[in-house]
Amino acid sequence: MAQLTDDCFAFGGALLPLAEAQLQIAAIFACVVGAETLPLPRAVGRVLAEAITAPVNLPPFANSAVDGYAFTHADLSQHGETDLPLTGRLAAGQLPAAIPPGHATRIFTGAVLPEGLDTVMMQEDCRVEGGMVMLPAGLKRGSNARPIGEDIAMGQTALHAGRRLMPPDLALLAALGLSSVSVRKPLRVTVFSTGDELVDPPSPLRPGRIYDANRAMLLGLLTRLGAETSDGGILPDRRDATASALREAEGQSHLIFTSGGVSTGEEDHVRGAIADSGEIAFWRVGIKPGRPVALGRIGSTPLLGLPGNPVAALVTFSALGRPLFDRLSGGVYRAPPALFARSGFSYLKKIGRLEYVRVTLDADGVAHRFPKEGAGIITSLTEADALMALPEDLTTLSPGDIAPVIPLGLLHG
Ligand code: AMP
Ligand code: MG
């Protein structure tokens, strides 16, 4: 888009860096929901209310990682083959009898390693003849044996408070013998769209109107985060109507999202409506797409006013809405991990703002710029693979440069 002004200062002041906006969120807000205990399968997606200390060792006993023959490593010759007499047979779930010194035992995956035996050779690598097992040289001590507490030792922190529980976390909790867990109650979140041009699908589209895309996306994002969502509908471009709808939602919600109407135009009324019933913490953040985005509160309820263009709405939800949501729900926000790709294109950007460029990634890990770049291009979100995050101080990206990318799927997780 052609810009006549230096848009870093287009609204009469420097843009707030994203990192500072995120710090403000962490400083202003705290957890607003209580805890409840849920059985593990129902706790997925919820935020852990208390740290979990391992009540037992995992695994609880030393055991074999393979089907094979267990022995004491000191009995193995370092050079030639070692022949050891075989005693006993141990399957998973059975308790071992004592194995005489200098003997090996038949053992299966998951079976308890008998006292004194420390190494297991895979059955494919051994020969058995006449009650003896022939073991080739070269295996390291402890091979194919899983020591007690190797995964996590009793008393260590298994999961930290504030973690959003994913299916592998449930595996860990169950493996430690827990059947239920204390998690945060869901956050109640109301989502509004704003704009006289918006129509709810599937109503007929009259001239000059477009369908509301953002509400479905935002409600979907929040549902995936385990929120109890309320659909606030579409607000007209009027300050009084916007203010009264926001006030009504305030009492029923822990958090309110709006999209659209947050810029400086005469038809943008969200900031005015926030000012009427609360206050604004910031509304100029140095990210593109995404500026402006307004953080404030209505009464005591936090509100994030996202931009109207769907790409900008998703980017700001991920960069600011997610940290805010996590903070209020007792979660610890973690920025998507830095992955890196090689740029296949050149790009010039303004200093002082973080830019997210939509890219596709080819099989060689080279990032190609998505050809349509408008912040309203929804197919750029459905067809691109990632956002390339170009930092504030960068002005020139050249082909071959390595840059951080955030897979789009991580924005929805
Ligand atoms: P605004 O921030 O209200 O000026 O909106 C910026 C652009 O995003 C305009 O082209 C709007 O029509 C569009 N827009 C705003 N809200 C939505 C929405 N909910 N769904 C799709 N487009 C929207
Ligand atoms: Mg609008």
Short mmCIF file of C-alpha atoms in Angstrom, two decimals, residues 58-346:
data_model
loop_
_atom_site.label_atom_id
_atom_site.label_comp_id
_atom_site.label_asym_id
_atom_site.label_seq_id
_atom_site.Cartn_x
_atom_site.Cartn_y
_atom_site.Cartn_z
CA LEU A 58 9.67 -43.33 35.95
CA PRO A 59 10.37 -46.05 35.03
CA PRO A 60 9.76 -47.46 38.53
CA PHE A 61 12.42 -50.20 38.08
CA ALA A 62 15.34 -50.92 35.76
CA ASN A 63 14.07 -52.89 32.77
CA SER A 64 14.95 -54.14 29.32
CA ALA A 65 14.40 -51.98 26.24
CA VAL A 66 14.54 -54.94 23.83
CA ASP A 67 13.85 -58.64 23.47
CA GLY A 68 17.21 -60.35 24.08
CA TYR A 69 19.63 -61.59 26.72
CA ALA A 70 20.58 -59.76 29.91
CA PHE A 71 23.97 -60.16 31.59
CA THR A 72 26.58 -58.35 33.68
CA HIS A 73 28.78 -56.23 31.45
CA ALA A 74 31.89 -57.14 33.43
CA ASP A 75 31.43 -60.76 32.22
CA LEU A 76 31.73 -59.69 28.57
CA SER A 77 35.14 -60.22 26.93
CA GLN A 78 36.41 -57.02 25.29
CA HIS A 79 37.87 -58.92 22.35
CA GLY A 80 36.35 -62.21 21.26
CA GLU A 81 32.89 -63.73 21.71
CA THR A 82 31.68 -64.50 25.25
CA ASP A 83 29.68 -67.65 26.00
CA LEU A 84 27.49 -67.48 29.11
CA PRO A 85 25.19 -70.12 30.60
CA LEU A 86 21.51 -69.19 30.42
CA THR A 87 19.24 -69.16 33.49
CA GLY A 88 15.57 -68.24 33.55
CA ARG A 89 13.17 -66.44 31.27
CA LEU A 90 11.68 -63.03 32.09
CA ALA A 91 8.65 -61.54 30.37
CA ALA A 92 7.17 -58.08 31.09
CA GLY A 93 5.17 -58.07 34.32
CA GLN A 94 7.06 -61.04 35.85
CA LEU A 95 9.30 -60.79 38.87
CA PRO A 96 12.88 -62.10 38.41
CA ALA A 97 14.47 -64.83 40.45
CA ALA A 98 18.14 -64.37 41.37
CA ILE A 99 20.52 -65.05 38.49
CA PRO A 100 23.77 -66.79 39.53
CA PRO A 101 26.96 -64.77 38.95
CA GLY A 102 28.38 -65.28 35.46
CA HIS A 103 25.01 -66.29 33.97
CA ALA A 104 22.81 -64.54 31.42
CA THR A 105 19.01 -64.64 31.25
CA ARG A 106 16.45 -64.58 28.48
CA ILE A 107 14.54 -61.27 28.79
CA PHE A 108 11.75 -59.45 26.96
CA THR A 109 10.99 -55.73 26.49
CA GLY A 110 9.70 -54.11 29.68
CA ALA A 111 10.72 -57.00 31.98
CA VAL A 112 12.48 -56.19 35.26
CA LEU A 113 16.26 -56.37 34.94
CA PRO A 114 17.42 -58.84 37.63
CA GLU A 115 19.67 -57.52 40.41
CA GLY A 116 23.30 -57.33 39.24
CA LEU A 117 22.57 -57.50 35.50
CA ASP A 118 23.16 -54.21 33.73
CA THR A 119 23.26 -54.79 29.96
CA VAL A 120 21.00 -56.44 27.37
CA MET A 121 21.99 -57.71 23.94
CA MET A 122 19.30 -57.78 21.25
CA GLN A 123 18.28 -61.30 20.31
CA GLU A 124 19.20 -60.59 16.66
CA ASP A 125 22.85 -60.11 17.73
CA CYS A 126 23.19 -63.36 19.79
CA ARG A 127 23.33 -67.05 19.10
CA VAL A 128 21.88 -69.63 21.48
CA GLU A 129 23.15 -73.22 21.59
CA GLY A 130 22.77 -75.90 24.20
CA GLY A 131 21.76 -73.69 27.10
CA MET A 132 24.49 -71.14 26.32
CA VAL A 133 24.21 -67.70 24.75
CA MET A 134 27.06 -66.46 22.54
CA LEU A 135 27.58 -62.73 22.84
CA PRO A 136 29.82 -60.83 20.37
CA ALA A 137 32.18 -58.19 21.79
CA GLY A 138 31.68 -54.44 21.59
CA LEU A 139 28.46 -53.68 23.45
CA LYS A 140 28.69 -50.77 25.90
CA ARG A 141 27.75 -51.17 29.56
CA GLY A 142 24.08 -50.32 30.12
CA SER A 143 23.10 -50.88 26.46
CA ASN A 144 19.41 -51.64 25.95
CA ALA A 145 18.73 -51.26 29.67
CA ARG A 146 16.44 -48.55 31.02
CA PRO A 147 17.61 -47.41 34.46
CA ILE A 148 15.14 -46.65 37.24
CA GLY A 149 14.02 -42.99 37.13
CA GLU A 150 15.71 -42.48 33.72
CA ASP A 151 12.68 -40.58 32.38
CA ILE A 152 12.00 -38.61 35.55
CA ALA A 153 13.13 -39.26 39.10
CA MET A 154 10.76 -39.20 42.08
CA GLY A 155 10.59 -35.68 43.55
CA GLN A 156 11.54 -33.84 40.35
CA THR A 157 9.13 -31.32 38.83
CA ALA A 158 7.28 -33.13 36.06
CA LEU A 159 5.19 -30.19 34.79
CA HIS A 160 5.20 -26.54 35.80
CA ALA A 161 2.10 -24.58 36.81
CA GLY A 162 0.70 -22.53 33.94
CA ARG A 163 1.38 -25.14 31.28
CA ARG A 164 -1.40 -25.77 28.78
CA LEU A 165 -1.85 -29.53 28.90
CA MET A 166 -1.30 -31.33 25.62
CA PRO A 167 -1.83 -35.06 25.02
CA PRO A 168 1.82 -36.00 25.81
CA ASP A 169 1.46 -34.21 29.17
CA LEU A 170 -1.46 -36.53 29.92
CA ALA A 171 0.79 -39.48 29.08
CA LEU A 172 3.36 -38.24 31.61
CA LEU A 173 0.76 -37.63 34.33
CA ALA A 174 -0.82 -41.05 33.80
CA ALA A 175 2.61 -42.74 33.76
CA LEU A 176 3.25 -41.14 37.14
CA GLY A 177 0.06 -42.70 38.46
CA LEU A 178 -2.23 -39.65 38.42
CA SER A 179 -5.82 -39.98 37.22
CA SER A 180 -6.93 -36.38 37.72
CA VAL A 181 -5.31 -32.98 37.84
CA SER A 182 -6.00 -29.47 39.12
CA VAL A 183 -6.56 -27.10 36.21
CA ARG A 184 -7.83 -23.55 35.70
CA LYS A 185 -11.49 -23.04 34.96
CA PRO A 186 -12.22 -21.82 31.43
CA LEU A 187 -12.04 -18.14 30.64
CA ARG A 188 -15.34 -16.60 29.48
CA VAL A 189 -14.63 -14.59 26.34
CA THR A 190 -16.98 -12.46 24.24
CA VAL A 191 -16.15 -11.70 20.62
CA PHE A 192 -17.62 -8.80 18.65
CA SER A 193 -17.14 -7.69 15.08
CA THR A 194 -17.64 -4.06 14.13
CA GLY A 195 -18.59 -2.52 10.83
CA ASP A 196 -21.71 -1.37 8.98
CA GLU A 197 -20.50 -3.30 5.93
CA LEU A 198 -20.56 -6.67 7.70
CA VAL A 199 -23.21 -9.34 7.21
CA ASP A 200 -23.50 -12.70 8.93
CA PRO A 201 -23.39 -15.67 6.58
CA PRO A 202 -25.57 -17.07 5.07
CA SER A 203 -27.78 -13.96 4.81
CA PRO A 204 -27.94 -12.55 1.29
CA LEU A 205 -25.13 -10.14 0.50
CA ARG A 206 -26.52 -6.74 -0.39
CA PRO A 207 -24.46 -4.31 -2.51
CA GLY A 208 -21.53 -2.81 -0.64
CA ARG A 209 -21.56 -5.48 2.06
CA ILE A 210 -19.12 -8.28 2.90
CA TYR A 211 -19.48 -11.34 5.09
CA ASP A 212 -18.01 -11.22 8.58
CA ALA A 213 -14.93 -13.43 8.44
CA ASN A 214 -13.26 -12.53 11.71
CA ARG A 215 -15.83 -13.69 14.21
CA ALA A 216 -15.77 -17.29 13.02
CA MET A 217 -11.95 -17.27 13.07
CA LEU A 218 -11.65 -15.66 16.51
CA LEU A 219 -14.31 -17.89 18.06
CA GLY A 220 -12.49 -20.87 16.55
CA LEU A 221 -9.12 -19.74 17.93
CA LEU A 222 -10.63 -19.27 21.38
CA THR A 223 -12.47 -22.59 21.28
CA ARG A 224 -9.17 -24.31 20.56
CA LEU A 225 -7.71 -22.56 23.60
CA GLY A 226 -10.50 -23.98 25.76
CA ALA A 227 -12.39 -20.71 26.29
CA GLU A 228 -16.10 -20.54 27.00
CA THR A 229 -17.00 -18.28 24.13
CA SER A 230 -19.90 -15.87 23.67
CA ASP A 231 -20.78 -14.57 20.25
CA GLY A 232 -21.41 -10.83 20.61
CA GLY A 233 -22.44 -10.40 16.97
CA ILE A 234 -21.77 -7.42 14.73
CA LEU A 235 -21.70 -3.89 16.17
CA PRO A 236 -22.66 -0.93 14.01
CA ASP A 237 -20.16 1.88 13.37
CA ARG A 238 -21.62 4.03 16.15
CA ARG A 239 -19.84 4.99 19.34
CA ASP A 240 -22.91 4.90 21.62
CA ALA A 241 -24.08 1.48 20.38
CA THR A 242 -20.53 0.10 20.63
CA ALA A 243 -20.06 1.47 24.16
CA SER A 244 -23.35 0.06 25.45
CA ALA A 245 -22.72 -3.40 23.91
CA LEU A 246 -19.25 -3.51 25.45
CA ARG A 247 -20.63 -2.49 28.86
CA GLU A 248 -23.22 -5.24 28.67
CA ALA A 249 -20.58 -7.85 27.81
CA GLU A 250 -18.29 -6.65 30.58
CA GLY A 251 -20.32 -8.20 33.39
CA GLN A 252 -20.50 -11.60 31.69
CA SER A 253 -16.94 -11.92 30.41
CA HIS A 254 -13.41 -12.25 31.68
CA LEU A 255 -12.14 -10.89 28.38
CA ILE A 256 -13.59 -9.13 25.33
CA PHE A 257 -12.26 -9.12 21.78
CA THR A 258 -13.45 -6.82 19.04
CA SER A 259 -12.23 -6.58 15.48
CA GLY A 260 -12.34 -3.56 13.21
CA GLY A 261 -13.06 0.07 13.98
CA VAL A 262 -9.90 0.58 16.01
CA SER A 263 -8.00 2.91 13.71
CA THR A 264 -8.14 6.71 13.45
CA GLY A 265 -10.88 7.10 10.83
CA GLU A 266 -14.17 8.90 11.46
CA GLU A 267 -15.92 5.54 11.24
CA ASP A 268 -13.69 3.90 13.86
CA HIS A 269 -15.46 3.93 17.22
CA VAL A 270 -13.94 1.18 19.32
CA ARG A 271 -11.31 3.34 21.02
CA GLY A 272 -13.88 6.05 21.72
CA ALA A 273 -16.25 3.48 23.18
CA ILE A 274 -13.46 2.08 25.41
CA ALA A 275 -12.63 5.60 26.57
CA ASP A 276 -16.33 6.13 27.46
CA SER A 277 -16.46 3.16 29.83
CA GLY A 278 -12.87 2.40 30.79
CA GLU A 279 -9.39 3.22 29.66
CA ILE A 280 -6.83 2.41 27.01
CA ALA A 281 -3.37 1.08 27.89
CA PHE A 282 -1.94 1.27 24.36
CA TRP A 283 -3.15 1.22 20.80
CA ARG A 284 -0.09 1.69 18.62
CA VAL A 285 2.10 -1.37 18.39
CA GLY A 286 4.99 -1.67 15.96
CA ILE A 287 3.89 -4.73 14.01
CA LYS A 288 2.75 -5.17 10.42
CA PRO A 289 0.19 -6.30 9.62
CA GLY A 290 -1.54 -5.33 12.79
CA ARG A 291 -1.12 -1.76 13.71
CA PRO A 292 -3.31 -0.35 15.25
CA VAL A 293 -4.44 -2.72 17.98
CA ALA A 294 -5.93 -1.37 21.21
CA LEU A 295 -5.53 -2.86 24.66
CA GLY A 296 -7.81 -1.47 27.32
CA ARG A 297 -10.50 -2.33 29.78
CA ILE A 298 -14.24 -1.82 30.04
CA GLY A 299 -14.98 -1.50 33.74
CA SER A 300 -12.61 -4.11 35.08
CA THR A 301 -12.79 -6.42 32.06
CA PRO A 302 -9.80 -6.42 29.69
CA LEU A 303 -10.55 -5.74 26.05
CA LEU A 304 -8.34 -6.19 23.02
CA GLY A 305 -9.49 -4.28 19.96
CA LEU A 306 -8.03 -6.10 16.95
CA PRO A 307 -7.75 -4.59 13.48
CA GLY A 308 -10.46 -5.41 10.94
CA ASN A 309 -8.44 -6.96 8.15
CA PRO A 310 -8.51 -10.73 8.78
CA VAL A 311 -4.75 -11.25 8.39
CA ALA A 312 -4.07 -8.40 10.79
CA ALA A 313 -6.69 -9.78 13.17
CA LEU A 314 -4.97 -13.19 13.23
CA VAL A 315 -1.47 -11.76 13.62
CA THR A 316 -2.49 -9.46 16.50
CA PHE A 317 -4.51 -12.21 18.15
CA SER A 318 -1.41 -14.38 18.11
CA ALA A 319 1.05 -11.66 19.17
CA LEU A 320 -1.07 -9.93 21.83
CA GLY A 321 -4.38 -11.74 22.26
CA ARG A 322 -2.68 -15.03 23.07
CA PRO A 323 -0.36 -13.59 25.78
CA LEU A 324 -3.34 -11.74 27.26
CA PHE A 325 -5.53 -14.84 27.16
CA ASP A 326 -2.78 -16.94 28.75
CA ARG A 327 -2.16 -14.40 31.49
CA LEU A 328 -5.84 -14.17 32.45
CA SER A 329 -6.27 -17.95 32.37
CA GLY A 330 -3.27 -18.58 34.62
CA GLY A 331 -1.11 -19.83 31.77
CA VAL A 332 2.49 -19.02 31.01
CA TYR A 333 2.76 -17.50 27.54
CA ARG A 334 5.46 -18.97 25.34
CA ALA A 335 6.20 -17.26 22.04
CA PRO A 336 6.24 -19.73 19.13
CA PRO A 337 9.71 -21.32 18.99
CA ALA A 338 12.16 -19.76 16.53
CA LEU A 339 12.50 -21.83 13.39
CA PHE A 340 14.61 -20.56 10.56
CA ALA A 341 14.35 -20.60 6.78
CA ARG A 342 16.43 -19.27 3.91
CA SER A 343 14.80 -16.40 2.08
CA GLY A 344 14.20 -16.85 -1.62
CA PHE A 345 13.33 -13.19 -2.11
CA SER A 346 14.46 -9.68 -1.36
#
